[in-house]
Amino acid sequence: MAMNYALKGKTYQEVTFTVDRDRVLQFCDAIGEDNPIFRDPAAAKEAGYDEQLAPPTFPTVMQIMTSGQVVMDQELGLNYMMVVHAEQEYEYHRPLKVGDELTAVPRIADAYARGPNEFLVIEAEMRDRSGETVVVARSTLLSRGTAGG
Amino acid sequence: MEPKVRIEDLQAGEEAFSLSKVVKREEVKAYADASGDQNPLHQDDNFARSVGFPGIIAHGMFSMALVAKAVTDWVGDPGALKRIRVQFRAPVFMAEALVARGRVDQVDPSSRRVTLSVWAEVDRAGERQLPVKNSRAEVELS
């Protein structure tokens, strides 16, 4: 079963997410991040930031909620067992930091077939409380061999 | 904070960094818990075999995290990283040595932007595989 390409442009329910200090530390431990700017608010302040920063790929934690809604959408008809993560992009407007309260409206930026495979691009523009964009995340998922079926 | 690298010192084509780690099963489990991605492909060998792999593979984002760390370690100031885009092109198995590497591609003194080619490689039975390839990072130096 091919997915429903007509859903390109569809938006989903807004997601809210707070960058939690313990979660950032847990994430740092998991990726082997030892830079104190990501672990210690005092070190971040010394480097000129007002708070401990989150590592550049930390927004992936919020994407479980943004992308999650899209991949579970029955109307889209994605077979999640056939899906692999093909591409990931982050566009940073400022570094993410502990205490940031983010919101994002997940959106299907693109959906298409190429050869036997299908591609789904999910975009989440993560904004802070003042409405300023912090990071734009774009994930490309590849559904293996499901085109034209 | 001051970046470690100065734009005046950079030349297109030069190697920027190389950062390696051996991928361990307990780290991949810790990554599943920290990221929230509990896909069994990264935890359950039987499941991984059922979809054609010899055993569990690391999350693509686990490799991206190493590449991003290599960039921010190199540049010094994490705030200098403006964009990173990676393609996941090959699996990473447990106990493999994953190496994140980068090369300076473009240096634009007027915008202070430096574009890097970035990738991650493993040596698999004497053959170089690229789990992360065709990828780019952009940093802005003050």
mmCIF file of N, CA and C in Angstrom, chain A residues 54-123:
data_model
loop_
_atom_site.group_PDB
_atom_site.id
_atom_site.type_symbol
_atom_site.label_atom_id
_atom_site.label_comp_id
_atom_site.label_asym_id
_atom_site.label_seq_id
_atom_site.Cartn_x
_atom_site.Cartn_y
_atom_site.Cartn_z
ATOM 1 N N ALA A 54 21.629 22.658 25.516
ATOM 2 C CA ALA A 54 21.314 21.269 25.165
ATOM 3 C C ALA A 54 22.118 20.920 23.909
ATOM 4 N N PRO A 55 22.588 19.681 23.793
ATOM 5 C CA PRO A 55 23.370 19.305 22.609
ATOM 6 C C PRO A 55 22.562 19.490 21.311
ATOM 7 N N PRO A 56 23.255 19.686 20.198
ATOM 8 C CA PRO A 56 22.582 20.022 18.932
ATOM 9 C C PRO A 56 21.528 19.012 18.478
ATOM 10 N N THR A 57 21.699 17.735 18.839
ATOM 11 C CA THR A 57 20.696 16.761 18.388
ATOM 12 C C THR A 57 19.625 16.492 19.454
ATOM 13 N N PHE A 58 19.645 17.239 20.545
ATOM 14 C CA PHE A 58 18.633 17.043 21.600
ATOM 15 C C PHE A 58 17.191 17.237 21.092
ATOM 16 N N PRO A 59 16.931 18.111 20.108
ATOM 17 C CA PRO A 59 15.545 18.252 19.628
ATOM 18 C C PRO A 59 14.909 16.945 19.178
ATOM 19 N N THR A 60 15.719 15.914 18.955
ATOM 20 C CA THR A 60 15.158 14.610 18.584
ATOM 21 C C THR A 60 14.198 14.102 19.664
ATOM 22 N N VAL A 61 14.394 14.517 20.923
ATOM 23 C CA VAL A 61 13.516 14.083 22.014
ATOM 24 C C VAL A 61 12.104 14.630 21.786
ATOM 25 N N MET A 62 12.010 15.880 21.322
ATOM 26 C CA MET A 62 10.700 16.475 21.040
ATOM 27 C C MET A 62 10.086 15.854 19.780
ATOM 28 N N GLN A 63 10.950 15.412 18.872
ATOM 29 C CA GLN A 63 10.448 14.859 17.609
ATOM 30 C C GLN A 63 9.697 13.540 17.782
ATOM 31 N N ILE A 64 9.921 12.857 18.906
ATOM 32 C CA ILE A 64 9.122 11.652 19.162
ATOM 33 C C ILE A 64 7.638 12.038 19.172
ATOM 34 N N MET A 65 7.358 13.254 19.683
ATOM 35 C CA MET A 65 5.966 13.717 19.750
ATOM 36 C C MET A 65 5.504 14.376 18.454
ATOM 37 N N THR A 66 6.417 15.073 17.773
ATOM 38 C CA THR A 66 5.996 15.749 16.542
ATOM 39 C C THR A 66 5.883 14.733 15.404
ATOM 40 N N SER A 67 6.954 13.977 15.156
ATOM 41 C CA SER A 67 6.914 12.974 14.088
ATOM 42 C C SER A 67 5.963 11.842 14.432
ATOM 43 N N GLY A 68 5.870 11.545 15.735
ATOM 44 C CA GLY A 68 5.021 10.438 16.185
ATOM 45 C C GLY A 68 3.586 10.572 15.705
ATOM 46 N N GLN A 69 3.059 11.788 15.809
ATOM 47 C CA GLN A 69 1.673 12.006 15.357
ATOM 48 C C GLN A 69 1.509 11.710 13.881
ATOM 49 N N VAL A 70 2.540 12.064 13.095
ATOM 50 C CA VAL A 70 2.448 11.909 11.636
ATOM 51 C C VAL A 70 2.521 10.432 11.259
ATOM 52 N N VAL A 71 3.500 9.732 11.817
ATOM 53 C CA VAL A 71 3.665 8.333 11.406
ATOM 54 C C VAL A 71 2.491 7.462 11.857
ATOM 55 N N MET A 72 1.797 7.886 12.932
ATOM 56 C CA MET A 72 0.645 7.108 13.409
ATOM 57 C C MET A 72 -0.653 7.480 12.694
ATOM 58 N N ASP A 73 -0.609 8.484 11.829
ATOM 59 C CA ASP A 73 -1.828 8.975 11.159
ATOM 60 C C ASP A 73 -2.375 7.899 10.205
ATOM 61 N N GLN A 74 -3.544 7.366 10.547
ATOM 62 C CA GLN A 74 -4.147 6.300 9.731
ATOM 63 C C GLN A 74 -4.399 6.770 8.296
ATOM 64 N N GLU A 75 -4.737 8.045 8.180
ATOM 65 C CA GLU A 75 -5.065 8.609 6.864
ATOM 66 C C GLU A 75 -3.837 8.593 5.943
ATOM 67 N N LEU A 76 -2.642 8.658 6.563
ATOM 68 C CA LEU A 76 -1.402 8.659 5.773
ATOM 69 C C LEU A 76 -1.059 7.252 5.290
ATOM 70 N N GLY A 77 -1.350 6.257 6.102
ATOM 71 C CA GLY A 77 -1.145 4.874 5.692
ATOM 72 C C GLY A 77 0.305 4.441 5.590
ATOM 73 N N LEU A 78 1.129 4.939 6.501
ATOM 74 C CA LEU A 78 2.538 4.547 6.506
ATOM 75 C C LEU A 78 2.672 3.201 7.232
ATOM 76 N N ASN A 79 3.437 2.294 6.645
ATOM 77 C CA ASN A 79 3.728 1.031 7.331
ATOM 78 C C ASN A 79 5.021 1.218 8.120
ATOM 79 N N TYR A 80 4.851 1.462 9.429
ATOM 80 C CA TYR A 80 6.010 1.871 10.233
ATOM 81 C C TYR A 80 7.099 0.797 10.277
ATOM 82 N N MET A 81 6.737 -0.464 10.110
ATOM 83 C CA MET A 81 7.738 -1.530 10.136
ATOM 84 C C MET A 81 8.694 -1.444 8.939
ATOM 85 N N MET A 82 8.277 -0.777 7.886
ATOM 86 C CA MET A 82 9.108 -0.678 6.689
ATOM 87 C C MET A 82 9.919 0.617 6.656
ATOM 88 N N VAL A 83 9.813 1.411 7.718
ATOM 89 C CA VAL A 83 10.379 2.757 7.693
ATOM 90 C C VAL A 83 11.784 2.805 8.292
ATOM 91 N N VAL A 84 12.674 3.498 7.611
ATOM 92 C CA VAL A 84 13.981 3.819 8.187
ATOM 93 C C VAL A 84 14.183 5.343 8.125
ATOM 94 N N HIS A 85 15.005 5.822 9.034
ATOM 95 C CA HIS A 85 15.326 7.251 9.087
ATOM 96 C C HIS A 85 16.398 7.505 8.017
ATOM 97 N N ALA A 86 16.052 8.270 6.996
ATOM 98 C CA ALA A 86 16.968 8.446 5.867
ATOM 99 C C ALA A 86 17.805 9.712 5.984
ATOM 100 N N GLU A 87 17.201 10.738 6.557
ATOM 101 C CA GLU A 87 17.886 12.026 6.568
ATOM 102 C C GLU A 87 17.386 12.857 7.744
ATOM 103 N N GLN A 88 18.270 13.698 8.289
ATOM 104 C CA GLN A 88 17.860 14.603 9.370
ATOM 105 C C GLN A 88 18.571 15.930 9.191
ATOM 106 N N GLU A 89 17.804 16.994 9.334
ATOM 107 C CA GLU A 89 18.382 18.333 9.235
ATOM 108 C C GLU A 89 17.930 19.180 10.426
ATOM 109 N N TYR A 90 18.867 19.975 10.960
ATOM 110 C CA TYR A 90 18.534 20.980 11.964
ATOM 111 C C TYR A 90 19.065 22.316 11.502
ATOM 112 N N GLU A 91 18.190 23.306 11.615
ATOM 113 C CA GLU A 91 18.565 24.677 11.288
ATOM 114 C C GLU A 91 18.431 25.450 12.604
ATOM 115 N N TYR A 92 19.548 25.955 13.105
ATOM 116 C CA TYR A 92 19.543 26.581 14.437
ATOM 117 C C TYR A 92 19.472 28.092 14.333
ATOM 118 N N HIS A 93 18.491 28.669 15.029
ATOM 119 C CA HIS A 93 18.403 30.127 15.090
ATOM 120 C C HIS A 93 19.106 30.643 16.340
ATOM 121 N N ARG A 94 19.114 29.825 17.378
ATOM 122 C CA ARG A 94 19.947 30.060 18.566
ATOM 123 C C ARG A 94 20.105 28.711 19.246
ATOM 124 N N PRO A 95 21.118 28.563 20.144
ATOM 125 C CA PRO A 95 21.275 27.266 20.818
ATOM 126 C C PRO A 95 20.094 26.983 21.746
ATOM 127 N N LEU A 96 19.719 25.745 21.795
ATOM 128 C CA LEU A 96 18.665 25.296 22.700
ATOM 129 C C LEU A 96 19.240 25.251 24.119
ATOM 130 N N LYS A 97 18.447 25.675 25.114
ATOM 131 C CA LYS A 97 18.969 25.664 26.482
ATOM 132 C C LYS A 97 17.945 25.124 27.470
ATOM 133 N N VAL A 98 18.456 24.705 28.623
ATOM 134 C CA VAL A 98 17.607 24.177 29.688
ATOM 135 C C VAL A 98 16.573 25.229 30.076
ATOM 136 N N GLY A 99 15.334 24.800 30.243
ATOM 137 C CA GLY A 99 14.260 25.709 30.620
ATOM 138 C C GLY A 99 13.466 26.230 29.439
ATOM 139 N N ASP A 100 13.982 26.049 28.236
ATOM 140 C CA ASP A 100 13.225 26.485 27.061
ATOM 141 C C ASP A 100 11.883 25.761 27.029
ATOM 142 N N GLU A 101 10.818 26.553 26.844
ATOM 143 C CA GLU A 101 9.486 25.970 26.660
ATOM 144 C C GLU A 101 9.140 26.125 25.197
ATOM 145 N N LEU A 102 9.127 25.003 24.497
ATOM 146 C CA LEU A 102 8.990 25.027 23.049
ATOM 147 C C LEU A 102 7.605 24.568 22.623
ATOM 148 N N THR A 103 7.166 25.121 21.496
ATOM 149 C CA THR A 103 5.978 24.596 20.842
ATOM 150 C C THR A 103 6.315 24.362 19.376
ATOM 151 N N ALA A 104 5.643 23.396 18.777
ATOM 152 C CA ALA A 104 5.831 23.139 17.350
ATOM 153 C C ALA A 104 4.569 22.516 16.787
ATOM 154 N N VAL A 105 4.247 22.910 15.568
ATOM 155 C CA VAL A 105 3.133 22.319 14.846
ATOM 156 C C VAL A 105 3.744 21.406 13.775
ATOM 157 N N PRO A 106 3.654 20.077 13.944
ATOM 158 C CA PRO A 106 4.247 19.178 12.956
ATOM 159 C C PRO A 106 3.549 19.343 11.596
ATOM 160 N N ARG A 107 4.325 19.224 10.554
ATOM 161 C CA ARG A 107 3.783 19.433 9.211
ATOM 162 C C ARG A 107 4.430 18.444 8.243
ATOM 163 N N ILE A 108 3.632 17.902 7.343
ATOM 164 C CA ILE A 108 4.195 17.066 6.272
ATOM 165 C C ILE A 108 4.724 18.017 5.205
ATOM 166 N N ALA A 109 6.041 18.160 5.154
ATOM 167 C CA ALA A 109 6.653 19.093 4.209
ATOM 168 C C ALA A 109 6.707 18.493 2.808
ATOM 169 N N ASP A 110 6.783 17.157 2.742
ATOM 170 C CA ASP A 110 6.814 16.507 1.430
ATOM 171 C C ASP A 110 6.453 15.035 1.594
ATOM 172 N N ALA A 111 5.909 14.455 0.543
ATOM 173 C CA ALA A 111 5.574 13.027 0.519
ATOM 174 C C ALA A 111 5.597 12.611 -0.945
ATOM 175 N N TYR A 112 6.454 11.659 -1.275
ATOM 176 C CA TYR A 112 6.612 11.297 -2.692
ATOM 177 C C TYR A 112 7.224 9.904 -2.815
ATOM 178 N N ALA A 113 7.120 9.359 -4.016
ATOM 179 C CA ALA A 113 7.758 8.070 -4.315
ATOM 180 C C ALA A 113 8.968 8.314 -5.195
ATOM 181 N N ARG A 114 9.980 7.480 -5.008
ATOM 182 C CA ARG A 114 11.117 7.490 -5.921
ATOM 183 C C ARG A 114 11.523 6.036 -6.118
ATOM 184 N N GLY A 115 11.335 5.554 -7.344
ATOM 185 C CA GLY A 115 11.565 4.137 -7.572
ATOM 186 C C GLY A 115 10.615 3.330 -6.708
ATOM 187 N N PRO A 116 11.103 2.273 -6.097
ATOM 188 C CA PRO A 116 10.220 1.410 -5.293
ATOM 189 C C PRO A 116 9.946 1.972 -3.898
ATOM 190 N N ASN A 117 10.661 3.034 -3.526
ATOM 191 C CA ASN A 117 10.582 3.545 -2.150
ATOM 192 C C ASN A 117 9.745 4.815 -2.056
ATOM 193 N N GLU A 118 9.281 5.074 -0.850
ATOM 194 C CA GLU A 118 8.528 6.303 -0.605
ATOM 195 C C GLU A 118 9.252 7.143 0.442
ATOM 196 N N PHE A 119 9.094 8.448 0.317
ATOM 197 C CA PHE A 119 9.775 9.375 1.218
ATOM 198 C C PHE A 119 8.750 10.305 1.868
ATOM 199 N N LEU A 120 8.955 10.544 3.139
ATOM 200 C CA LEU A 120 8.074 11.418 3.903
ATOM 201 C C LEU A 120 8.962 12.404 4.654
ATOM 202 N N VAL A 121 8.736 13.704 4.407
ATOM 203 C CA VAL A 121 9.526 14.724 5.095
ATOM 204 C C VAL A 121 8.632 15.420 6.118
ATOM 205 N N ILE A 122 9.015 15.313 7.387
ATOM 206 C CA ILE A 122 8.245 15.927 8.476
ATOM 207 C C ILE A 122 9.037 17.109 9.018
ATOM 208 N N GLU A 123 8.361 18.246 9.074
ATOM 209 C CA GLU A 123 9.038 19.453 9.564
ATOM 210 C C GLU A 123 8.410 19.897 10.883
#
